[in-house]
Short mmCIF file of N, CA and C in Angstrom, two decimals:
data_model
loop_
_atom_site.label_atom_id
_atom_site.label_comp_id
_atom_site.label_asym_id
_atom_site.label_seq_id
_atom_site.Cartn_x
_atom_site.Cartn_y
_atom_site.Cartn_z
N ALA A 1 7.33 -2.26 -40.81
CA ALA A 1 7.46 -1.46 -42.01
C ALA A 1 8.73 -1.86 -42.75
N ASP A 2 8.65 -1.85 -44.06
CA ASP A 2 9.80 -2.17 -44.89
C ASP A 2 10.51 -0.93 -45.41
N VAL A 3 9.81 0.18 -45.40
CA VAL A 3 10.36 1.41 -45.97
C VAL A 3 9.80 2.61 -45.20
N ILE A 4 10.58 3.68 -45.15
CA ILE A 4 10.15 4.93 -44.52
C ILE A 4 9.93 5.93 -45.64
N HIS A 5 8.83 6.68 -45.55
CA HIS A 5 8.49 7.62 -46.61
C HIS A 5 8.17 8.97 -46.01
N ALA A 6 8.70 10.02 -46.61
CA ALA A 6 8.43 11.38 -46.15
C ALA A 6 8.14 12.28 -47.35
N HIS A 7 7.37 13.33 -47.08
CA HIS A 7 7.02 14.30 -48.11
C HIS A 7 7.64 15.65 -47.79
N ASP A 8 8.31 16.20 -48.78
CA ASP A 8 8.88 17.54 -48.72
C ASP A 8 9.77 17.75 -47.50
N TRP A 9 10.30 18.94 -47.37
CA TRP A 9 11.26 19.27 -46.31
C TRP A 9 10.61 19.22 -44.94
N ILE A 10 9.31 19.44 -44.87
CA ILE A 10 8.63 19.55 -43.58
C ILE A 10 8.73 18.26 -42.78
N THR A 11 8.64 17.11 -43.43
CA THR A 11 8.65 15.84 -42.70
C THR A 11 9.96 15.07 -42.83
N PHE A 12 10.91 15.62 -43.57
CA PHE A 12 12.15 14.88 -43.80
C PHE A 12 12.86 14.49 -42.51
N ARG A 13 13.07 15.43 -41.60
CA ARG A 13 13.82 15.11 -40.37
C ARG A 13 13.11 14.04 -39.54
N ALA A 14 11.79 14.05 -39.55
CA ALA A 14 11.03 13.03 -38.81
C ALA A 14 11.26 11.64 -39.40
N ALA A 15 11.58 11.55 -40.68
CA ALA A 15 11.84 10.26 -41.33
C ALA A 15 13.32 9.88 -41.27
N ALA A 16 14.20 10.87 -41.22
CA ALA A 16 15.63 10.59 -41.22
C ALA A 16 16.06 9.87 -39.93
N GLU A 17 15.44 10.21 -38.83
CA GLU A 17 15.82 9.59 -37.56
C GLU A 17 15.49 8.09 -37.52
N PRO A 18 14.27 7.66 -37.89
CA PRO A 18 14.02 6.21 -37.95
C PRO A 18 14.93 5.49 -38.94
N LYS A 19 15.28 6.15 -40.05
CA LYS A 19 16.23 5.55 -41.00
C LYS A 19 17.56 5.32 -40.30
N ARG A 20 18.02 6.33 -39.57
CA ARG A 20 19.31 6.21 -38.88
C ARG A 20 19.26 5.09 -37.83
N LEU A 21 18.16 4.99 -37.12
CA LEU A 21 18.04 4.00 -36.05
C LEU A 21 17.83 2.57 -36.56
N THR A 22 17.11 2.42 -37.67
CA THR A 22 16.74 1.08 -38.13
C THR A 22 17.49 0.61 -39.37
N GLY A 23 18.04 1.56 -40.13
CA GLY A 23 18.67 1.19 -41.39
C GLY A 23 17.70 0.92 -42.51
N LYS A 24 16.41 1.16 -42.26
CA LYS A 24 15.39 0.95 -43.31
C LYS A 24 15.59 1.98 -44.41
N PRO A 25 15.26 1.64 -45.65
CA PRO A 25 15.40 2.60 -46.75
C PRO A 25 14.41 3.76 -46.60
N LEU A 26 14.87 4.92 -47.02
CA LEU A 26 14.05 6.13 -46.95
C LEU A 26 13.73 6.60 -48.36
N VAL A 27 12.44 6.80 -48.62
CA VAL A 27 11.97 7.38 -49.86
C VAL A 27 11.46 8.77 -49.52
N TRP A 28 11.96 9.76 -50.25
CA TRP A 28 11.56 11.14 -50.00
C TRP A 28 10.85 11.67 -51.23
N SER A 29 9.62 12.15 -51.08
CA SER A 29 8.86 12.75 -52.17
C SER A 29 9.02 14.25 -52.14
N CYS A 30 9.40 14.80 -53.27
CA CYS A 30 9.56 16.25 -53.40
C CYS A 30 8.47 16.77 -54.32
N HIS A 31 7.55 17.53 -53.76
CA HIS A 31 6.45 18.10 -54.53
C HIS A 31 6.85 19.43 -55.17
N SER A 32 7.80 20.12 -54.56
CA SER A 32 8.35 21.35 -55.12
C SER A 32 9.59 21.71 -54.31
N THR A 33 10.47 22.48 -54.91
CA THR A 33 11.66 22.93 -54.19
C THR A 33 11.41 24.34 -53.64
N GLU A 34 12.27 24.76 -52.75
CA GLU A 34 12.15 26.12 -52.19
C GLU A 34 12.30 27.16 -53.29
N TYR A 35 13.08 26.87 -54.30
CA TYR A 35 13.20 27.80 -55.43
C TYR A 35 11.86 27.98 -56.13
N ASP A 36 11.11 26.87 -56.28
CA ASP A 36 9.80 26.94 -56.93
C ASP A 36 8.78 27.65 -56.05
N ARG A 37 8.75 27.30 -54.78
CA ARG A 37 7.76 27.89 -53.86
C ARG A 37 7.95 29.39 -53.70
N SER A 38 9.20 29.84 -53.73
CA SER A 38 9.47 31.26 -53.55
C SER A 38 9.50 32.01 -54.88
N ALA A 39 9.35 31.29 -55.97
CA ALA A 39 9.43 31.86 -57.31
C ALA A 39 10.75 32.60 -57.53
N GLY A 40 11.78 32.18 -56.80
CA GLY A 40 13.09 32.79 -56.94
C GLY A 40 13.29 34.08 -56.15
N PHE A 41 12.22 34.56 -55.51
CA PHE A 41 12.33 35.79 -54.70
C PHE A 41 12.61 35.41 -53.26
N TYR A 42 13.79 35.68 -52.81
CA TYR A 42 14.19 35.46 -51.41
C TYR A 42 13.94 34.03 -50.92
N PRO A 43 14.45 33.02 -51.62
CA PRO A 43 14.32 31.65 -51.09
C PRO A 43 15.06 31.54 -49.77
N GLN A 44 14.52 30.75 -48.88
CA GLN A 44 15.10 30.58 -47.55
C GLN A 44 16.21 29.54 -47.60
N ASP A 45 17.42 29.99 -47.30
CA ASP A 45 18.60 29.13 -47.40
C ASP A 45 18.50 27.90 -46.50
N TRP A 46 17.93 28.03 -45.32
CA TRP A 46 17.86 26.89 -44.39
C TRP A 46 16.95 25.79 -44.94
N ILE A 47 15.92 26.16 -45.69
CA ILE A 47 15.05 25.16 -46.30
C ILE A 47 15.79 24.49 -47.47
N ILE A 48 16.52 25.27 -48.24
CA ILE A 48 17.31 24.71 -49.34
C ILE A 48 18.32 23.71 -48.81
N GLU A 49 18.99 24.04 -47.72
CA GLU A 49 19.97 23.12 -47.12
C GLU A 49 19.29 21.85 -46.62
N LEU A 50 18.11 21.97 -46.06
CA LEU A 50 17.36 20.80 -45.60
C LEU A 50 16.94 19.92 -46.78
N GLU A 51 16.53 20.54 -47.87
CA GLU A 51 16.18 19.78 -49.07
C GLU A 51 17.40 19.08 -49.65
N LYS A 52 18.55 19.74 -49.62
CA LYS A 52 19.79 19.10 -50.09
C LYS A 52 20.13 17.90 -49.21
N GLU A 53 19.95 18.05 -47.90
CA GLU A 53 20.20 16.93 -46.98
C GLU A 53 19.26 15.77 -47.27
N ALA A 54 18.01 16.08 -47.58
CA ALA A 54 17.03 15.04 -47.91
C ALA A 54 17.47 14.28 -49.17
N VAL A 55 17.97 15.00 -50.16
CA VAL A 55 18.46 14.36 -51.39
C VAL A 55 19.64 13.45 -51.08
N ARG A 56 20.56 13.91 -50.24
CA ARG A 56 21.75 13.11 -49.91
C ARG A 56 21.39 11.88 -49.08
N THR A 57 20.47 12.03 -48.14
CA THR A 57 20.18 10.98 -47.17
C THR A 57 19.23 9.92 -47.70
N SER A 58 18.32 10.31 -48.56
CA SER A 58 17.30 9.38 -49.05
C SER A 58 17.88 8.34 -49.99
N ASP A 59 17.29 7.16 -49.95
CA ASP A 59 17.71 6.09 -50.87
C ASP A 59 17.10 6.29 -52.25
N VAL A 60 15.89 6.80 -52.29
CA VAL A 60 15.20 7.12 -53.53
C VAL A 60 14.48 8.44 -53.32
N VAL A 61 14.47 9.27 -54.36
CA VAL A 61 13.74 10.53 -54.32
C VAL A 61 12.67 10.49 -55.41
N ILE A 62 11.44 10.76 -55.01
CA ILE A 62 10.34 10.84 -55.97
C ILE A 62 10.11 12.32 -56.27
N ALA A 63 10.15 12.66 -57.55
CA ALA A 63 9.83 14.01 -58.00
C ALA A 63 8.48 13.97 -58.71
N VAL A 64 7.67 15.00 -58.52
CA VAL A 64 6.32 14.98 -59.09
C VAL A 64 6.29 15.29 -60.59
N SER A 65 7.44 15.64 -61.16
CA SER A 65 7.49 15.94 -62.59
C SER A 65 8.94 15.86 -63.07
N GLU A 66 9.10 15.87 -64.37
CA GLU A 66 10.45 15.92 -64.93
C GLU A 66 11.12 17.25 -64.58
N TYR A 67 10.34 18.32 -64.53
CA TYR A 67 10.88 19.63 -64.16
C TYR A 67 11.47 19.58 -62.75
N THR A 68 10.72 19.04 -61.79
CA THR A 68 11.21 18.95 -60.41
C THR A 68 12.42 18.02 -60.34
N ARG A 69 12.39 16.93 -61.07
CA ARG A 69 13.54 16.02 -61.12
C ARG A 69 14.79 16.78 -61.58
N LYS A 70 14.65 17.56 -62.63
CA LYS A 70 15.78 18.32 -63.16
C LYS A 70 16.28 19.35 -62.12
N GLN A 71 15.37 19.98 -61.41
CA GLN A 71 15.76 20.93 -60.37
C GLN A 71 16.58 20.23 -59.28
N LEU A 72 16.15 19.05 -58.87
CA LEU A 72 16.86 18.31 -57.82
C LEU A 72 18.26 17.89 -58.28
N ILE A 73 18.39 17.55 -59.54
CA ILE A 73 19.68 17.16 -60.09
C ILE A 73 20.58 18.39 -60.27
N ASP A 74 20.05 19.41 -60.92
CA ASP A 74 20.86 20.60 -61.26
C ASP A 74 21.18 21.47 -60.06
N ARG A 75 20.21 21.73 -59.20
CA ARG A 75 20.42 22.65 -58.08
C ARG A 75 20.92 21.97 -56.81
N TYR A 76 20.52 20.71 -56.61
CA TYR A 76 20.83 20.04 -55.34
C TYR A 76 21.85 18.92 -55.48
N GLY A 77 22.29 18.65 -56.70
CA GLY A 77 23.32 17.65 -56.90
C GLY A 77 22.86 16.21 -56.75
N ALA A 78 21.58 15.97 -56.94
CA ALA A 78 21.06 14.59 -56.83
C ALA A 78 21.62 13.73 -57.96
N ARG A 79 21.92 12.49 -57.63
CA ARG A 79 22.32 11.53 -58.67
C ARG A 79 21.10 11.26 -59.56
N PRO A 80 21.22 11.35 -60.86
CA PRO A 80 20.08 11.14 -61.75
C PRO A 80 19.39 9.78 -61.56
N ASP A 81 20.17 8.73 -61.27
CA ASP A 81 19.57 7.40 -61.11
C ASP A 81 18.80 7.28 -59.80
N LYS A 82 18.92 8.23 -58.92
CA LYS A 82 18.26 8.20 -57.62
C LYS A 82 16.91 8.90 -57.63
N VAL A 83 16.68 9.76 -58.63
CA VAL A 83 15.46 10.58 -58.68
C VAL A 83 14.51 10.03 -59.73
N VAL A 84 13.33 9.64 -59.30
CA VAL A 84 12.33 9.03 -60.16
C VAL A 84 11.12 9.95 -60.28
N PRO A 85 10.73 10.31 -61.49
CA PRO A 85 9.52 11.14 -61.62
C PRO A 85 8.26 10.27 -61.54
N ILE A 86 7.38 10.62 -60.63
CA ILE A 86 6.07 9.97 -60.53
C ILE A 86 5.05 11.09 -60.41
N HIS A 87 4.22 11.22 -61.40
CA HIS A 87 3.27 12.32 -61.44
C HIS A 87 2.13 12.09 -60.45
N ASN A 88 1.60 13.18 -59.91
CA ASN A 88 0.45 13.09 -59.02
C ASN A 88 -0.75 12.54 -59.79
N GLY A 89 -1.55 11.74 -59.13
CA GLY A 89 -2.76 11.23 -59.75
C GLY A 89 -2.89 9.73 -59.59
N VAL A 90 -3.99 9.21 -60.06
CA VAL A 90 -4.30 7.79 -59.97
C VAL A 90 -4.63 7.28 -61.36
N ASP A 91 -4.05 6.15 -61.74
CA ASP A 91 -4.39 5.49 -62.99
C ASP A 91 -5.48 4.48 -62.68
N PHE A 92 -6.73 4.87 -62.91
CA PHE A 92 -7.85 4.02 -62.54
C PHE A 92 -7.91 2.72 -63.33
N SER A 93 -7.21 2.63 -64.45
CA SER A 93 -7.22 1.39 -65.23
C SER A 93 -6.50 0.27 -64.48
N LYS A 94 -5.71 0.60 -63.49
CA LYS A 94 -4.98 -0.41 -62.73
C LYS A 94 -5.81 -1.00 -61.59
N TRP A 95 -6.98 -0.47 -61.35
CA TRP A 95 -7.81 -0.92 -60.24
C TRP A 95 -9.00 -1.71 -60.77
N VAL A 96 -9.24 -2.83 -60.15
CA VAL A 96 -10.35 -3.70 -60.54
C VAL A 96 -11.66 -3.02 -60.13
N GLN A 97 -12.59 -3.00 -61.07
CA GLN A 97 -13.91 -2.45 -60.76
C GLN A 97 -14.76 -3.53 -60.11
N HIS A 98 -15.33 -3.23 -58.97
CA HIS A 98 -16.25 -4.16 -58.32
C HIS A 98 -17.26 -3.36 -57.53
N THR A 99 -18.35 -4.00 -57.19
CA THR A 99 -19.44 -3.26 -56.55
C THR A 99 -19.36 -3.27 -55.03
N GLY A 100 -18.73 -4.26 -54.46
CA GLY A 100 -18.66 -4.33 -53.00
C GLY A 100 -17.22 -4.42 -52.53
N ARG A 101 -17.08 -4.48 -51.25
CA ARG A 101 -15.75 -4.63 -50.67
C ARG A 101 -15.28 -6.07 -50.83
N ASP A 102 -14.04 -6.24 -51.18
CA ASP A 102 -13.48 -7.57 -51.39
C ASP A 102 -12.29 -7.75 -50.46
N TYR A 103 -12.57 -8.20 -49.26
CA TYR A 103 -11.50 -8.39 -48.28
C TYR A 103 -10.74 -9.68 -48.52
N GLY A 104 -11.15 -10.45 -49.51
CA GLY A 104 -10.48 -11.70 -49.80
C GLY A 104 -9.31 -11.56 -50.77
N GLN A 105 -9.02 -10.34 -51.20
CA GLN A 105 -7.90 -10.16 -52.12
C GLN A 105 -6.60 -10.56 -51.45
N SER A 106 -5.79 -11.31 -52.19
CA SER A 106 -4.53 -11.78 -51.62
C SER A 106 -3.38 -10.80 -51.84
N SER A 107 -3.52 -9.87 -52.75
CA SER A 107 -2.41 -8.94 -53.02
C SER A 107 -2.34 -7.87 -51.94
N LYS A 108 -1.13 -7.37 -51.74
CA LYS A 108 -0.92 -6.34 -50.74
C LYS A 108 -0.91 -4.98 -51.43
N VAL A 109 -1.82 -4.11 -51.04
CA VAL A 109 -1.93 -2.79 -51.65
C VAL A 109 -2.12 -1.77 -50.55
N VAL A 110 -1.41 -0.68 -50.67
CA VAL A 110 -1.63 0.45 -49.77
C VAL A 110 -2.05 1.62 -50.63
N LEU A 111 -3.22 2.15 -50.38
CA LEU A 111 -3.71 3.32 -51.08
C LEU A 111 -3.96 4.40 -50.04
N TYR A 112 -3.27 5.50 -50.17
CA TYR A 112 -3.36 6.57 -49.19
C TYR A 112 -3.74 7.85 -49.92
N LEU A 113 -4.96 8.31 -49.71
CA LEU A 113 -5.44 9.52 -50.37
C LEU A 113 -5.77 10.54 -49.29
N SER A 114 -4.75 11.21 -48.81
CA SER A 114 -4.98 12.16 -47.73
C SER A 114 -3.75 13.00 -47.54
N ARG A 115 -3.84 13.89 -46.60
CA ARG A 115 -2.70 14.70 -46.21
C ARG A 115 -2.72 14.80 -44.70
N VAL A 116 -1.62 14.44 -44.09
CA VAL A 116 -1.55 14.47 -42.62
C VAL A 116 -1.26 15.89 -42.18
#
């Protein structure tokens, strides 16, 4: 693997340890912050601290929107150049249309449409 990737606070610690052991870059995707999930009513401080640690430790942070990016910068102190907004979804214009499987493609592509 060339990079380690984790989603939200739930998997961050599982990704931080291989980063520490291997020195591989860590990309952390933030789908929402604890402030958003709790709607501001009784956010859990321990989750907020874990999200802040994820922002500090990760080499790149993916935010699912400009709003989430701004939250990570304003509330968690993320460096603006470190947080990249990438919206959920697939741009089908980037995929070649074909009728069968083409295992002869030379390009390297990873497409993961699931939730572990």
